Each structure stands twice: as C-alpha cells, then as structure tokens.
Amino acid sequence: MAHYSFSAAAGPLPASVAATVAEACRDWQGSGSVLGLSFVSERFKALQAATETALRQCLGIPKDFHILFLSGGASTQFAAVPLNLMAGRIATYIDAGHWSRRARDEATRYGTVRTLPLAALASVRSESVNDNAYWHVTSNETANGLQLTEFPCLPAPLVADMTSDFLTRPLPFDRLALAYAGTQKSIGVPGLTVIIIRDDLLGRAAPATPRVLDYTVQAASHSRVNTPPVFAIFVLHAMLDWIATQGGIAAMAAIAQRRSAAVYQAVDGNPHLRASVPPAFRSQINPCFQLADPRKTPHFLAAALAAGLHDLHGHPDVGGIRISLYNGLSEAAFTALTEFLVAYTAPTTMNGTNTP
Ligand code: PMP
C-alpha cells in the first residue's frame, strides 16, 4: 500500500529531486560523492553561487539584498534577528500563534519587545511605530494553520519567519527587509537556513553577537565564516532547478492555492469535520481542522493510517488534524488525501477508538 506523509516538520522531495540527490550521494559529476564536498573547494563555491543566482531569479530578489546560507535552523534566527537588528531600540512582534511566540520569547532575552495581536496589523499607524527597530511576523503559523495573506507596509523594517511557506508564493521586496527560512519543509532537507537581508540592515549588530550569527560578518565572508551546510545547499539547488521546470514561483503558488482550496472544500463539505481558522487567515500550506466531535480524532487518524495517510495529527499545543502541503508533495498523495477527506465518516460510537 502507498505510504504518504503529511508531516509538518519536514516535507518530501519530489521524486526526480530525490533521484538526483541519491545519485550525487554516490557520485556527483564524476568527482566523487557530494557528501564529501569541501566547503572551501571551487566546486562548492560554484554550487553556492549557482544556488544564489537561481534563488534570485526565482523570487526576483533585488540587488540591494544579500543572501546568506547558514546552519542552525530558524530557531537560531530567533536570536540572530534581535542581536543584529535591535541596536538598543524596541521590536514589535505580531502574535499569530506558536512560532510567533517562540520568536518573541527569544527576542525578549536581548531587548525590549512589544507584542501585538495579528488583528492589530490592519490598523497600524505610522506614529505608533517610529520607535521600532523592526517588526516581526511569522508569515505562516505551522502549528496553528494561519497564514498572512498580505505583507503589511510598515515604516520600520519588516522581518518575516517564512520557514513553512518560503518558495510557495512570490515575495514583495518593497515591503520586506529580511526573510528567513529553514529549508526542511518546502525546499529541501534540514540543516540550512536561508536569510535574505536588505543591505541597509547590515552593520547594526550588538557587540556581543557571535561572529557566526553576525549577518555583516557572514555577508562579507559569503556565508563561509564557518562550514556551511554543503549537502543541504546542494539539495536546495536541485529544488530550485525543479521549481524552474515546473514554471517557477507562480506555479508553486498556483499549486498551493489549488490544493489548499480543495482541502478546505472537502473539510467544509464534510459534516464530521470543522475548519478551525477563519477563512481570511486559512493557511495554504498547513490547513488545520478539528473533528466535529473531538473525541473522534483517534478514529480519524486510524482510518487515515489504514488508507496510507501518515502524520496527520495536529501540533501537540493545538490538537485536531493538520495537513502539510509542502512543495514536494506528490499529486498522488494529494489526491489520496482529498478523496479520504470527502469520504470520511465518523463512527456513531462515542469512544471514537474503534478501528475503521
Ligand atoms: N518557525 C516556523 C514557522 C516553523 O514552522 C519552525 C519549525 N517547525 C521553526 C520556526 C523552527 O525551525 P527549526 O526547528 O528548524 O529551528
């Protein structure tokens, strides 16, 4: 039977990318395994440069932005962002859920932080934000299934954690000053964090900032102050190639739009299921919903497993069901999922644990 994972933690690679990567692990271009590629070699430097060029083309990243390829995951950026940008001023964090709070809580270790609810974004007035070093948003709340459909236009630099929706939609670089994303969900494997930073934000780091986290130092050293995650950069390059062959970022956005619309339609049309996020904020990448009777959640998950659909449980803080529609998800997995959602019937018994 087919085995499809909808895990929120890590996304699948498209089959052709997985094949390219597997082959390169054996041998890459006749020069041995990519797993042994030295970060100081000319071959790696050429790979890194090609990856940067492909990313710039994919998103239309302007010349006055640097791209950094660092290790440490998005959680490391929760510290790096305030260390690099606060410069003794306050920072405002928009609270949309679990990951916004994780980012905010880390920032409070380095300076004064103000928290605003997501709903406040719509009514921000410039006079209330002039004192801000930056604003921080989580563009897609992986745990809660909430997505910021539009990036706000703010008078202070806007910073976005895009770990779960990077390269699933175009980005407005006239509004964004810094975007960061771990690559393990929609664009590759764990170990790499991409940071896109406008040049005028460089040069502000607090004196105690570790050199490996200092954007200015890393930008000057082409992200090679220490060993960058070579293999994850290789996979990102392969993913960017694949995205280009699919039709670029517009195609990724269209796929996310189509798939999420079908999922929400199936959920809204099934009396046993309840979407838990208001339509204006529904994520195109991590749709979340509940069972109409939450006691039936174990039954839903067992029935899904029996149909080959894995990792559909909600985030531990949220519960319910969560579907992850990352770029690499196959059409076969998506079709099996939507067919299951349309057909799902909860049992009439109350314990909800009987096997399907
Ligand atoms: N931000 C968001 C939106 C996430 O979804 C995650 C991981 N699920 C993180 C940050 C943390 O990423 P990491 O564990 O790679 O540090």
CSV table of C-alpha atoms and ligand atoms in Angstrom, one decimal:
chain,number,residue,atom,x,y,z
A,1,MET,CA,0.0,0.0,0.0
A,2,ALA,CA,1.1,3.6,-0.6
A,3,HIS,CA,2.7,5.5,2.2
A,4,TYR,CA,2.1,9.2,2.1
A,5,SER,CA,3.4,11.6,4.8
A,6,PHE,CA,1.8,14.9,5.5
A,7,SER,CA,4.3,15.8,8.3
A,8,ALA,CA,4.6,19.4,9.2
A,9,ALA,CA,8.1,19.0,10.4
A,10,ALA,CA,9.7,18.1,7.1
A,11,GLY,CA,8.4,17.9,3.6
A,12,PRO,CA,9.0,15.3,0.9
A,13,LEU,CA,11.3,15.9,-2.0
A,14,PRO,CA,9.8,15.4,-5.5
A,15,ALA,CA,10.8,12.0,-6.9
A,16,SER,CA,13.1,13.5,-9.6
A,17,VAL,CA,14.9,15.6,-7.0
A,18,ALA,CA,15.3,12.6,-4.7
A,19,ALA,CA,16.8,10.7,-7.6
A,20,THR,CA,19.2,13.4,-8.4
A,21,VAL,CA,20.3,13.7,-4.8
A,22,ALA,CA,20.6,9.9,-4.4
A,23,GLU,CA,22.8,9.8,-7.5
A,24,ALA,CA,25.0,12.7,-6.3
A,25,CYS,CA,25.5,10.9,-3.0
A,26,ARG,CA,27.1,8.1,-5.0
A,27,ASP,CA,28.9,10.4,-7.4
A,28,TRP,CA,28.5,14.0,-8.5
A,29,GLN,CA,29.7,14.9,-12.0
A,30,GLY,CA,32.4,12.2,-11.9
A,31,SER,CA,34.2,13.7,-8.9
A,32,GLY,CA,33.0,11.6,-6.1
A,33,SER,CA,30.1,11.9,-3.6
A,34,VAL,CA,28.6,15.3,-2.8
A,35,LEU,CA,28.7,14.1,0.8
A,36,GLY,CA,32.4,14.7,0.9
A,37,LEU,CA,32.4,18.1,-0.9
A,38,SER,CA,34.7,20.5,0.9
A,39,PHE,CA,33.2,24.0,1.5
A,40,VAL,CA,36.5,25.6,0.5
A,41,SER,CA,36.6,23.9,-2.9
A,42,GLU,CA,36.0,25.8,-6.1
A,43,ARG,CA,33.3,23.3,-7.0
A,44,PHE,CA,31.3,24.2,-3.8
A,45,LYS,CA,31.8,27.9,-4.3
A,46,ALA,CA,30.4,27.5,-7.9
A,47,LEU,CA,27.5,25.5,-6.5
A,48,GLN,CA,26.8,28.1,-3.9
A,49,ALA,CA,26.9,30.9,-6.5
A,50,ALA,CA,24.6,29.0,-8.8
A,51,THR,CA,22.2,28.4,-5.9
A,52,GLU,CA,22.2,32.1,-5.1
A,53,THR,CA,21.6,33.1,-8.7
A,54,ALA,CA,18.7,30.6,-9.0
A,55,LEU,CA,17.1,31.9,-5.8
A,56,ARG,CA,17.4,35.5,-7.0
A,57,GLN,CA,15.8,34.6,-10.3
A,58,CYS,CA,13.1,32.5,-8.7
A,59,LEU,CA,11.9,35.3,-6.3
A,60,GLY,CA,13.2,38.4,-8.2
A,61,ILE,CA,15.4,39.4,-5.3
A,62,PRO,CA,16.7,42.9,-5.8
A,63,LYS,CA,20.4,43.7,-6.0
A,64,ASP,CA,20.4,45.6,-2.7
A,65,PHE,CA,19.6,42.3,-0.7
A,66,HIS,CA,22.3,39.9,0.5
A,67,ILE,CA,21.5,36.1,0.6
A,68,LEU,CA,23.1,34.1,3.4
A,69,PHE,CA,23.2,30.3,3.7
A,70,LEU,CA,23.7,29.5,7.3
A,71,SER,CA,23.3,26.5,9.6
A,72,GLY,CA,21.3,26.4,12.8
A,73,GLY,CA,17.7,26.4,11.8
A,74,ALA,CA,15.1,29.1,12.1
A,75,SER,CA,15.2,28.9,15.9
A,76,THR,CA,18.8,30.2,15.7
A,77,GLN,CA,17.4,33.2,13.8
A,78,PHE,CA,15.1,33.9,16.7
A,79,ALA,CA,18.2,35.1,18.5
A,80,ALA,CA,20.2,36.3,15.5
A,81,VAL,CA,17.5,38.8,14.4
A,82,PRO,CA,17.4,40.8,17.6
A,83,LEU,CA,21.1,40.6,18.1
A,84,ASN,CA,21.6,42.0,14.6
A,85,LEU,CA,18.8,44.5,14.4
A,86,MET,CA,17.6,45.8,17.8
A,87,ALA,CA,20.5,48.2,18.4
A,88,GLY,CA,19.0,49.4,21.7
A,89,ARG,CA,15.5,50.1,20.3
A,90,ILE,CA,12.3,48.2,20.7
A,91,ALA,CA,11.0,45.5,18.4
A,92,THR,CA,7.3,44.6,17.8
A,93,TYR,CA,6.3,41.0,17.3
A,94,ILE,CA,2.9,40.1,15.8
A,95,ASP,CA,1.5,37.2,17.7
A,96,ALA,CA,-0.3,34.8,15.3
A,97,GLY,CA,0.4,31.6,17.2
A,98,HIS,CA,3.0,29.1,18.4
A,99,TRP,CA,6.1,30.1,16.3
A,100,SER,CA,5.5,33.9,16.7
A,101,ARG,CA,5.6,33.4,20.4
A,102,ARG,CA,8.8,31.3,20.2
A,103,ALA,CA,10.5,34.0,18.2
A,104,ARG,CA,9.2,36.8,20.5
A,105,ASP,CA,10.2,34.9,23.7
A,106,GLU,CA,13.8,34.5,22.4
A,107,ALA,CA,13.9,38.2,21.4
A,108,THR,CA,13.0,39.3,24.9
A,109,ARG,CA,16.4,38.0,26.1
A,110,TYR,CA,18.1,40.7,24.1
A,111,GLY,CA,16.0,43.8,24.5
A,112,THR,CA,12.6,45.4,24.8
A,113,VAL,CA,9.8,43.7,22.9
A,114,ARG,CA,6.2,44.7,22.3
A,115,THR,CA,3.6,42.1,21.3
A,116,LEU,CA,0.6,42.9,19.1
A,117,PRO,CA,-2.2,40.5,18.1
A,118,LEU,CA,-2.5,39.7,14.4
A,119,ALA,CA,-5.7,41.6,14.2
A,120,ALA,CA,-3.8,44.8,15.1
A,121,LEU,CA,-1.8,44.7,11.9
A,122,ALA,CA,-4.7,46.1,9.8
A,123,SER,CA,-4.8,49.3,11.9
A,124,VAL,CA,-1.2,50.1,12.5
A,125,ARG,CA,-0.5,53.9,12.3
A,126,SER,CA,2.9,55.2,11.4
A,127,GLU,CA,3.2,57.4,14.5
A,128,SER,CA,3.0,54.4,16.8
A,129,VAL,CA,5.8,52.5,15.1
A,130,ASN,CA,8.5,55.1,14.5
A,131,ASP,CA,10.4,54.0,17.6
A,132,ASN,CA,10.7,50.4,16.3
A,133,ALA,CA,14.0,48.8,15.2
A,134,TYR,CA,11.9,46.3,13.3
A,135,TRP,CA,8.6,44.4,13.1
A,136,HIS,CA,8.5,40.6,13.1
A,137,VAL,CA,5.9,38.4,11.6
A,138,THR,CA,5.6,34.6,11.1
A,139,SER,CA,4.2,34.5,7.6
A,140,ASN,CA,2.7,31.0,8.1
A,141,GLU,CA,2.0,29.6,11.5
A,142,THR,CA,2.9,26.0,11.0
A,143,ALA,CA,1.3,24.9,14.3
A,144,ASN,CA,-2.0,26.8,14.1
A,145,GLY,CA,-2.7,26.8,10.3
A,146,LEU,CA,-2.7,30.6,10.0
A,147,GLN,CA,-1.1,32.5,7.1
A,148,LEU,CA,-0.5,36.2,6.5
A,149,THR,CA,-2.0,36.6,3.0
A,150,GLU,CA,-0.5,40.0,2.5
A,151,PHE,CA,2.7,41.5,4.0
A,152,PRO,CA,1.9,44.9,5.6
A,153,CYS,CA,3.5,48.1,4.5
A,154,LEU,CA,5.3,49.4,7.7
A,155,PRO,CA,7.5,52.4,8.4
A,156,ALA,CA,10.1,50.2,10.2
A,157,PRO,CA,11.8,47.2,8.6
A,158,LEU,CA,9.6,44.1,8.3
A,159,VAL,CA,11.2,40.8,9.3
A,160,ALA,CA,9.4,37.5,8.4
A,161,ASP,CA,10.0,34.0,9.5
A,162,MET,CA,8.9,32.1,6.4
A,163,THR,CA,10.1,28.7,7.4
A,164,SER,CA,6.9,26.9,6.4
A,165,ASP,CA,5.9,28.9,3.3
A,166,PHE,CA,9.1,30.1,1.7
A,167,LEU,CA,9.1,29.5,-2.1
A,168,THR,CA,5.4,28.8,-2.1
A,169,ARG,CA,4.5,32.3,-3.2
A,170,PRO,CA,6.1,35.5,-4.6
A,171,LEU,CA,7.5,38.0,-2.1
A,172,PRO,CA,7.1,41.8,-2.0
A,173,PHE,CA,10.7,43.1,-1.5
A,174,ASP,CA,9.4,46.6,-1.4
A,175,ARG,CA,7.8,45.7,2.0
A,176,LEU,CA,10.1,43.1,3.3
A,177,ALA,CA,13.5,43.9,4.8
A,178,LEU,CA,14.5,40.5,6.0
A,179,ALA,CA,13.1,37.0,5.3
A,180,TYR,CA,14.5,33.8,6.9
A,181,ALA,CA,13.5,30.2,6.4
A,182,GLY,CA,14.7,26.7,7.3
A,183,THR,CA,14.8,24.6,4.2
A,184,GLN,CA,13.4,21.3,5.5
A,185,LYS,CA,9.8,21.8,4.6
A,186,SER,CA,9.2,23.1,1.1
A,187,ILE,CA,12.7,23.5,-0.4
A,188,GLY,CA,15.0,20.7,0.8
A,189,VAL,CA,16.4,19.0,3.8
A,190,PRO,CA,17.2,20.1,7.4
A,191,GLY,CA,20.4,21.9,8.3
A,192,LEU,CA,20.2,25.1,6.1
A,193,THR,CA,18.6,28.4,6.8
A,194,VAL,CA,18.3,30.9,4.0
A,195,ILE,CA,18.4,34.6,5.1
A,196,ILE,CA,17.5,37.4,2.6
A,197,ILE,CA,18.5,40.7,4.1
A,198,ARG,CA,18.4,44.3,2.8
A,199,ASP,CA,21.8,45.8,2.8
A,200,ASP,CA,20.9,48.8,4.9
A,201,LEU,CA,20.2,46.4,7.9
A,202,LEU,CA,23.8,45.3,7.9
A,203,GLY,CA,26.3,46.9,10.3
A,204,ARG,CA,23.9,47.2,13.3
A,205,ALA,CA,24.8,44.0,15.3
A,206,ALA,CA,25.3,44.2,19.1
A,207,PRO,CA,29.0,44.0,20.0
A,208,ALA,CA,28.5,40.6,21.8
A,209,THR,CA,26.8,39.0,18.7
A,210,PRO,CA,28.6,35.7,18.0
A,211,ARG,CA,30.6,36.1,14.7
A,212,VAL,CA,28.8,33.1,13.1
A,213,LEU,CA,25.4,34.9,13.8
A,214,ASP,CA,26.6,38.3,12.7
A,215,TYR,CA,24.9,39.0,9.3
A,216,THR,CA,27.5,41.6,8.4
A,217,VAL,CA,30.4,39.2,9.1
A,218,GLN,CA,28.7,36.3,7.3
A,219,ALA,CA,27.8,38.6,4.3
A,220,ALA,CA,31.4,39.7,4.0
A,221,SER,CA,32.6,36.1,4.1
A,222,HIS,CA,30.0,34.8,1.6
A,223,SER,CA,28.4,32.7,4.4
A,224,ARG,CA,31.7,30.9,5.0
A,225,VAL,CA,32.8,32.2,8.3
A,226,ASN,CA,32.3,28.6,9.4
A,227,THR,CA,31.4,25.5,7.5
A,228,PRO,CA,28.0,26.0,5.7
A,229,PRO,CA,25.6,23.0,5.3
A,230,VAL,CA,27.0,21.9,2.0
A,231,PHE,CA,24.7,19.0,1.4
A,232,ALA,CA,21.5,21.0,2.2
A,233,ILE,CA,22.7,23.7,-0.2
A,234,PHE,CA,23.1,21.0,-2.9
A,235,VAL,CA,19.5,19.9,-2.3
A,236,LEU,CA,18.2,23.4,-2.4
A,237,HIS,CA,19.9,23.9,-5.7
A,238,ALA,CA,18.2,20.8,-7.0
A,239,MET,CA,14.9,22.0,-5.7
A,240,LEU,CA,15.3,25.4,-7.4
A,241,ASP,CA,16.0,23.6,-10.6
A,242,TRP,CA,12.9,21.6,-10.2
A,243,ILE,CA,10.8,24.7,-9.3
A,244,ALA,CA,12.0,26.3,-12.5
A,245,THR,CA,11.0,23.3,-14.6
A,246,GLN,CA,7.5,23.4,-13.0
A,247,GLY,CA,7.0,27.1,-14.1
A,248,GLY,CA,8.7,29.0,-11.2
A,249,ILE,CA,7.3,30.6,-8.2
A,250,ALA,CA,4.0,31.4,-9.9
A,251,ALA,CA,3.5,27.7,-10.4
A,252,MET,CA,4.3,26.9,-6.8
A,253,ALA,CA,1.8,29.5,-5.7
A,254,ALA,CA,-0.9,28.1,-8.0
A,255,ILE,CA,-0.3,24.6,-6.8
A,256,ALA,CA,-0.6,25.7,-3.1
A,257,GLN,CA,-3.7,27.7,-3.9
A,258,ARG,CA,-5.4,24.8,-5.8
A,259,ARG,CA,-4.5,22.1,-3.2
A,260,SER,CA,-5.5,24.1,-0.2
A,261,ALA,CA,-8.8,25.2,-1.8
A,262,ALA,CA,-9.6,21.5,-2.4
A,263,VAL,CA,-8.7,20.5,1.2
A,264,TYR,CA,-10.9,23.3,2.7
A,265,GLN,CA,-13.7,22.5,0.3
A,266,ALA,CA,-13.6,18.8,1.4
A,267,VAL,CA,-13.4,19.8,5.1
A,268,ASP,CA,-16.2,22.4,4.8
A,269,GLY,CA,-18.4,19.9,2.9
A,270,ASN,CA,-17.9,17.1,5.5
A,271,PRO,CA,-20.3,17.3,8.5
A,272,HIS,CA,-17.8,15.3,10.6
A,273,LEU,CA,-15.0,17.9,10.2
A,274,ARG,CA,-14.7,21.6,11.3
A,275,ALA,CA,-12.1,24.0,9.9
A,276,SER,CA,-10.6,25.8,12.9
A,277,VAL,CA,-9.2,29.0,11.3
A,278,PRO,CA,-11.3,31.9,10.0
A,279,PRO,CA,-11.3,32.0,6.1
A,280,ALA,CA,-9.3,35.2,5.9
A,281,PHE,CA,-6.3,33.6,7.6
A,282,ARG,CA,-6.5,30.0,6.4
A,283,SER,CA,-3.1,28.7,5.6
A,284,GLN,CA,-2.5,27.4,2.0
A,285,ILE,CA,0.3,25.2,3.3
A,286,ASN,CA,-0.8,23.8,6.7
A,287,PRO,CA,-4.6,23.6,6.8
A,288,CYS,CA,-5.7,22.7,10.3
A,289,PHE,CA,-9.1,21.4,11.4
A,290,GLN,CA,-10.9,19.5,14.1
A,291,LEU,CA,-13.4,16.7,14.2
A,292,ALA,CA,-16.9,18.0,14.8
A,293,ASP,CA,-16.8,15.7,17.8
A,294,PRO,CA,-13.1,16.0,19.0
A,295,ARG,CA,-13.4,12.6,20.7
A,296,LYS,CA,-13.4,11.0,17.2
A,297,THR,CA,-9.9,12.3,16.4
A,298,PRO,CA,-8.2,9.0,17.2
A,299,HIS,CA,-10.7,7.3,14.8
A,300,PHE,CA,-9.9,9.8,12.0
A,301,LEU,CA,-6.2,9.2,12.4
A,302,ALA,CA,-6.5,5.4,12.5
A,303,ALA,CA,-8.7,5.5,9.4
A,304,ALA,CA,-6.2,7.8,7.6
A,305,LEU,CA,-3.4,5.4,8.5
A,306,ALA,CA,-5.3,2.5,7.1
A,307,ALA,CA,-5.6,4.4,3.9
A,308,GLY,CA,-1.8,5.1,3.8
A,309,LEU,CA,-2.0,8.7,5.0
A,310,HIS,CA,0.5,9.3,7.8
A,311,ASP,CA,1.4,12.2,10.1
A,312,LEU,CA,-1.9,14.0,10.1
A,313,HIS,CA,-2.1,14.7,13.8
A,314,GLY,CA,-2.2,18.4,14.9
A,315,HIS,CA,0.6,20.1,16.7
A,316,PRO,CA,0.7,19.0,20.4
A,317,ASP,CA,-0.3,22.5,21.6
A,318,VAL,CA,-3.3,22.7,19.2
A,319,GLY,CA,-4.6,19.1,18.7
A,320,GLY,CA,-7.0,18.1,16.0
A,321,ILE,CA,-5.8,17.4,12.5
A,322,ARG,CA,-3.1,19.2,10.4
A,323,ILE,CA,-2.3,18.6,6.8
A,324,SER,CA,1.0,19.8,5.3
A,325,LEU,CA,1.0,20.7,1.6
A,326,TYR,CA,4.7,21.4,1.0
A,327,ASN,CA,6.1,21.9,-2.5
A,328,GLY,CA,7.4,18.4,-2.8
A,329,LEU,CA,4.1,16.6,-2.1
A,330,SER,CA,3.2,14.4,-4.9
A,331,GLU,CA,-0.1,14.7,-6.8
A,332,ALA,CA,-0.9,11.0,-5.9
A,333,ALA,CA,-0.6,11.9,-2.2
A,334,PHE,CA,-2.7,15.0,-2.6
A,335,THR,CA,-5.4,13.0,-4.5
A,336,ALA,CA,-5.5,10.2,-1.9
A,337,LEU,CA,-5.8,12.8,0.9
A,338,THR,CA,-8.7,14.7,-0.7
A,339,GLU,CA,-10.6,11.5,-1.6
A,340,PHE,CA,-10.2,10.4,2.0
A,341,LEU,CA,-11.5,13.8,3.4
A,342,VAL,CA,-14.5,13.7,1.2
A,343,ALA,CA,-15.5,10.2,2.1
A,344,TYR,CA,-14.6,10.2,5.8
A,345,THR,CA,-17.5,9.2,8.1
A,346,ALA,CA,-17.1,9.3,11.9
A,347,PRO,CA,-18.4,6.3,13.9
A,348,THR,CA,-21.5,6.7,15.9
A,349,THR,CA,-19.9,5.1,19.0
A,350,MET,CA,-18.8,7.8,21.5
A,351,ASN,CA,-15.3,6.5,22.3
A,352,GLY,CA,-14.2,7.0,18.8
A,353,THR,CA,-11.5,4.4,19.1
A,354,ASN,CA,-13.0,1.6,17.1
A,355,THR,CA,-10.9,0.6,14.1
A,356,PRO,CA,-12.1,1.6,10.7
B,1,PMP,N1,9.4,28.8,12.5
B,1,PMP,C1,8.4,28.1,12.0
B,1,PMP,C2,7.3,28.9,11.3
B,1,PMP,C3,8.5,26.7,12.0
B,1,PMP,O1,7.5,26.0,11.4
B,1,PMP,C4,9.6,26.1,12.6
B,1,PMP,C5,9.7,24.6,12.7
B,1,PMP,N2,8.5,23.9,12.6
B,1,PMP,C6,10.6,26.9,13.2
B,1,PMP,C7,10.5,28.2,13.1
B,1,PMP,C8,11.7,26.2,13.9
B,1,PMP,O2,12.6,25.6,13.0
B,1,PMP,P1,13.9,24.8,13.4
B,1,PMP,O3,13.4,23.7,14.3
B,1,PMP,O4,14.5,24.4,12.2
B,1,PMP,O5,14.7,25.8,14.2
